[in-house]
PDB file of C-alpha atoms in Angstrom:
ATOM      1  CA  MET A 234      18.397 -33.807  41.733  1.00 80.00           C
ATOM      2  CA  GLU A 235      18.900 -36.560  44.298  1.00 84.00           C
ATOM      3  CA  GLY A 236      18.585 -40.003  42.721  1.00 85.00           C
ATOM      4  CA  GLN A 237      18.429 -38.659  39.159  1.00 86.00           C
ATOM      5  CA  ASN A 238      20.288 -40.385  36.315  1.00 87.00           C
ATOM      6  CA  ILE A 239      22.645 -37.823  34.699  1.00 91.00           C
ATOM      7  CA  LEU A 240      23.955 -38.248  31.177  1.00 92.00           C
ATOM      8  CA  THR A 241      27.451 -36.880  30.487  1.00 90.00           C
ATOM      9  CA  LEU A 242      30.022 -36.693  27.762  1.00 89.00           C
ATOM     10  CA  GLU A 243      32.738 -39.359  27.704  1.00 86.00           C
ATOM     11  CA  LYS A 244      35.503 -39.249  30.329  1.00 85.00           C
ATOM     12  CA  GLN A 245      38.059 -37.585  28.048  1.00 84.00           C
ATOM     13  CA  TYR A 246      35.988 -34.374  27.859  1.00 83.00           C
ATOM     14  CA  GLY A 247      36.874 -31.564  30.249  1.00 78.00           C
ATOM     15  CA  SER A 248      33.344 -31.270  31.578  1.00 82.00           C
ATOM     16  CA  TYR A 249      33.243 -34.886  32.790  1.00 85.00           C
ATOM     17  CA  GLN A 250      35.120 -34.170  36.014  1.00 85.00           C
ATOM     18  CA  GLN A 251      32.845 -31.186  36.722  1.00 85.00           C
ATOM     19  CA  MET A 252      29.832 -33.473  36.291  1.00 87.00           C
ATOM     20  CA  GLU A 253      31.276 -36.080  38.680  1.00 88.00           C
ATOM     21  CA  ILE A 254      31.746 -33.450  41.377  1.00 86.00           C
ATOM     22  CA  LEU A 255      28.339 -31.897  40.750  1.00 86.00           C
ATOM     23  CA  CYS A 256      26.533 -35.242  40.807  1.00 88.00           C
ATOM     24  CA  SER A 257      28.262 -36.146  44.058  1.00 88.00           C
ATOM     25  CA  GLU A 258      27.148 -32.850  45.627  1.00 86.00           C
ATOM     26  CA  LEU A 259      23.565 -33.219  44.356  1.00 86.00           C
ATOM     27  CA  GLY A 260      23.150 -36.911  45.166  1.00 90.00           C
ATOM     28  CA  ALA A 261      22.693 -37.762  41.482  1.00 90.00           C
ATOM     29  CA  THR A 262      24.239 -40.667  39.588  1.00 88.00           C
ATOM     30  CA  ILE A 263      26.217 -40.537  36.350  1.00 89.00           C
ATOM     31  CA  ALA A 264      24.808 -42.961  33.800  1.00 87.00           C
ATOM     32  CA  ARG A 265      28.090 -44.670  32.895  1.00 80.00           C
ATOM     33  CA  ASP A 266      26.436 -47.034  30.412  1.00 81.00           C
ATOM     34  CA  TYR A 267      25.326 -44.153  28.196  1.00 79.00           C
ATOM     35  CA  GLU A 268      28.126 -41.594  27.819  1.00 81.00           C
ATOM     36  CA  GLY A 269      27.645 -39.205  24.922  1.00 82.00           C
ATOM     37  CA  SER A 270      30.228 -38.331  22.293  1.00 83.00           C
ATOM     38  CA  SER A 271      28.762 -34.858  21.656  1.00 89.00           C
ATOM     39  CA  LEU A 272      26.370 -32.347  23.181  1.00 89.00           C
ATOM     40  CA  ASP A 273      23.862 -33.180  20.470  1.00 89.00           C
ATOM     41  CA  ALA A 274      24.085 -36.874  21.378  1.00 90.00           C
ATOM     42  CA  LEU A 275      23.260 -35.956  24.986  1.00 90.00           C
ATOM     43  CA  ARG A 276      20.291 -33.883  23.820  1.00 89.00           C
ATOM     44  CA  GLN A 277      18.995 -36.814  21.757  1.00 88.00           C
ATOM     45  CA  MET A 278      19.386 -39.225  24.698  1.00 89.00           C
ATOM     46  CA  VAL A 279      17.364 -36.863  26.908  1.00 89.00           C
ATOM     47  CA  ILE A 280      14.633 -36.722  24.258  1.00 87.00           C
ATOM     48  CA  MET A 281      14.612 -40.563  24.301  1.00 88.00           C
ATOM     49  CA  GLN A 282      14.019 -40.329  28.091  1.00 87.00           C
ATOM     50  CA  MET A 283      17.339 -41.973  29.020  1.00 89.00           C
ATOM     51  CA  GLY A 284      18.045 -39.421  31.751  1.00 87.00           C
ATOM     52  CA  LEU A 285      18.876 -35.775  32.408  1.00 90.00           C
ATOM     53  CA  THR A 286      21.898 -33.747  31.354  1.00 89.00           C
ATOM     54  CA  PHE A 287      23.554 -30.387  31.881  1.00 86.00           C
ATOM     55  CA  LEU A 288      24.174 -28.416  28.685  1.00 84.00           C
ATOM     56  CA  PRO A 289      26.176 -25.191  28.295  1.00 81.00           C
ATOM     57  CA  SER A 290      24.074 -22.074  27.812  1.00 76.00           C
ATOM     58  CA  LEU A 291      25.987 -21.188  24.623  1.00 77.00           C
ATOM     59  CA  TYR A 292      25.026 -24.567  23.130  1.00 80.00           C
ATOM     60  CA  MET A 293      21.416 -24.059  24.142  1.00 77.00           C
ATOM     61  CA  TYR A 294      21.380 -20.524  22.754  1.00 73.00           C
ATOM     62  CA  SER A 295      23.034 -21.367  19.433  1.00 73.00           C
ATOM     63  CA  GLU A 296      21.693 -24.860  18.698  1.00 71.00           C
ATOM     64  CA  ILE A 297      18.315 -25.297  20.403  1.00 70.00           C
ATOM     65  CA  HIS A 298      15.928 -22.779  18.884  1.00 66.00           C
ATOM     66  CA  GLN A 299      12.776 -24.829  19.375  1.00 66.00           C
ATOM     67  CA  PRO A 300      13.470 -27.412  22.097  1.00 65.00           C
ATOM     68  CA  GLN A 301      10.866 -29.957  21.053  1.00 73.00           C
ATOM     69  CA  GLY A 302      10.798 -32.844  23.481  1.00 75.00           C
ATOM     70  CA  LEU A 303      12.951 -31.011  26.036  1.00 79.00           C
ATOM     71  CA  VAL A 304      12.234 -29.177  29.235  1.00 78.00           C
ATOM     72  CA  VAL A 305      15.004 -26.646  29.851  1.00 77.00           C
ATOM     73  CA  ARG A 306      15.585 -25.149  33.295  1.00 77.00           C
ATOM     74  CA  ASP A 307      18.213 -22.874  34.778  1.00 73.00           C
ATOM     75  CA  ILE A 308      19.444 -24.085  38.140  1.00 71.00           C
ATOM     76  CA  GLU A 309      19.819 -21.254  40.645  1.00 72.00           C
ATOM     77  CA  ASP A 310      23.167 -20.933  42.416  1.00 72.00           C
ATOM     78  CA  LEU A 311      24.837 -23.505  40.163  1.00 71.00           C
ATOM     79  CA  ASN A 312      28.184 -22.041  39.174  1.00 68.00           C
ATOM     80  CA  LEU A 313      29.586 -24.191  36.375  1.00 72.00           C
ATOM     81  CA  HIS A 314      31.764 -22.548  33.783  1.00 72.00           C
ATOM     82  CA  ARG A 315      34.054 -23.257  30.854  1.00 72.00           C
ATOM     83  CA  THR A 316      36.961 -21.159  29.717  1.00 77.00           C
ATOM     84  CA  HIS A 317      37.879 -20.625  26.078  1.00 78.00           C
ATOM     85  CA  VAL A 318      41.147 -18.961  25.153  1.00 85.00           C
ATOM     86  CA  LEU A 319      42.946 -17.679  22.092  1.00 90.00           C
ATOM     87  CA  ALA A 320      46.657 -18.295  22.682  1.00 92.00           C
ATOM     88  CA  TRP A 321      49.815 -17.483  20.731  1.00 94.00           C
ATOM     89  CA  ARG A 322      53.558 -17.402  21.287  1.00 93.00           C
ATOM     90  CA  GLN A 323      54.740 -14.219  22.998  1.00 91.00           C
ATOM     91  CA  ASN A 324      57.255 -13.482  20.244  1.00 94.00           C
ATOM     92  CA  SER A 325      54.984 -14.397  17.323  1.00 95.00           C
ATOM     93  CA  PRO A 326      55.376 -12.023  14.367  1.00 96.00           C
ATOM     94  CA  ASN A 327      51.550 -12.050  14.120  1.00 95.00           C
ATOM     95  CA  ARG A 328      50.893 -11.016  17.742  1.00 94.00           C
ATOM     96  CA  GLY A 329      49.386  -7.673  16.686  1.00 95.00           C
ATOM     97  CA  PHE A 330      46.906  -9.487  14.459  1.00 96.00           C
ATOM     98  CA  TYR A 331      46.076 -11.961  17.241  1.00 95.00           C
ATOM     99  CA  ARG A 332      45.350  -9.111  19.668  1.00 94.00           C
ATOM    100  CA  GLN A 333      43.010  -7.541  17.095  1.00 95.00           C
ATOM    101  CA  LEU A 334      41.356 -10.919  16.541  1.00 95.00           C
ATOM    102  CA  ALA A 335      40.839 -11.340  20.307  1.00 92.00           C
ATOM    103  CA  GLU A 336      39.211  -7.897  20.535  1.00 93.00           C
ATOM    104  CA  LEU A 337      36.976  -8.701  17.550  1.00 93.00           C
ATOM    105  CA  ILE A 338      35.876 -11.978  19.153  1.00 88.00           C
ATOM    106  CA  ARG A 339      35.086 -10.210  22.458  1.00 87.00           C
ATOM    107  CA  SER A 340      33.085  -7.587  20.597  1.00 89.00           C
ATOM    108  CA  LEU A 341      31.129 -10.162  18.596  1.00 85.00           C
ATOM    109  CA  VAL A 342      30.336 -12.180  21.717  1.00 81.00           C
ATOM    110  CA  LYS A 343      29.110  -9.083  23.591  1.00 82.00           C
ATOM    111  CA  THR A 344      27.024  -7.917  20.622  1.00 82.00           C
ATOM    112  CA  ASN A 345      25.587 -11.222  19.406  1.00 75.00           C
ATOM    113  CA  LEU A 346      25.407 -13.354  22.522  1.00 71.00           C
ATOM    114  CA  ALA A 347      24.329 -10.899  25.204  1.00 68.00           C
ATOM    115  CA  GLU A 348      21.090 -12.871  25.721  1.00 66.00           C
ATOM    116  CA  ALA A 349      22.904 -16.191  26.227  1.00 61.00           C
ATOM    117  CA  LYS A 350      23.739 -15.551  29.915  1.00 56.00           C
ATOM    118  CA  LEU A 351      27.468 -15.706  29.263  1.00 48.00           C
ATOM    119  CA  SER A 352      30.228 -14.193  31.311  1.00 43.00           C
ATOM    120  CA  PHE A 353      33.611 -13.156  30.013  1.00 37.00           C
TER     121      PHE A 353
END
């Protein structure tokens, strides 16, 4: 990846700092002139040959069914991750419902996204 131009989301996105660290470790450069406002914008910029990008596997699995114009590769030993949470107040009168909702979400993810290389 050394010397490659990496496209990222804008600085206010949580993944931006991860990309800065990763690019520093890999010897790549963040393309600051072309920051994307969405994952789909990054995908379109890659198709227009403006650089490379890192996309979450869930995005790839759910949105890119036929990656025309893209070459998609897993990078061995690259441990990037994002955490999603369902949070509620401890004394919420709906806490029983929220616990059931959390279990339903876990079940749906395990059943429907097992092929997406996700961890939870």
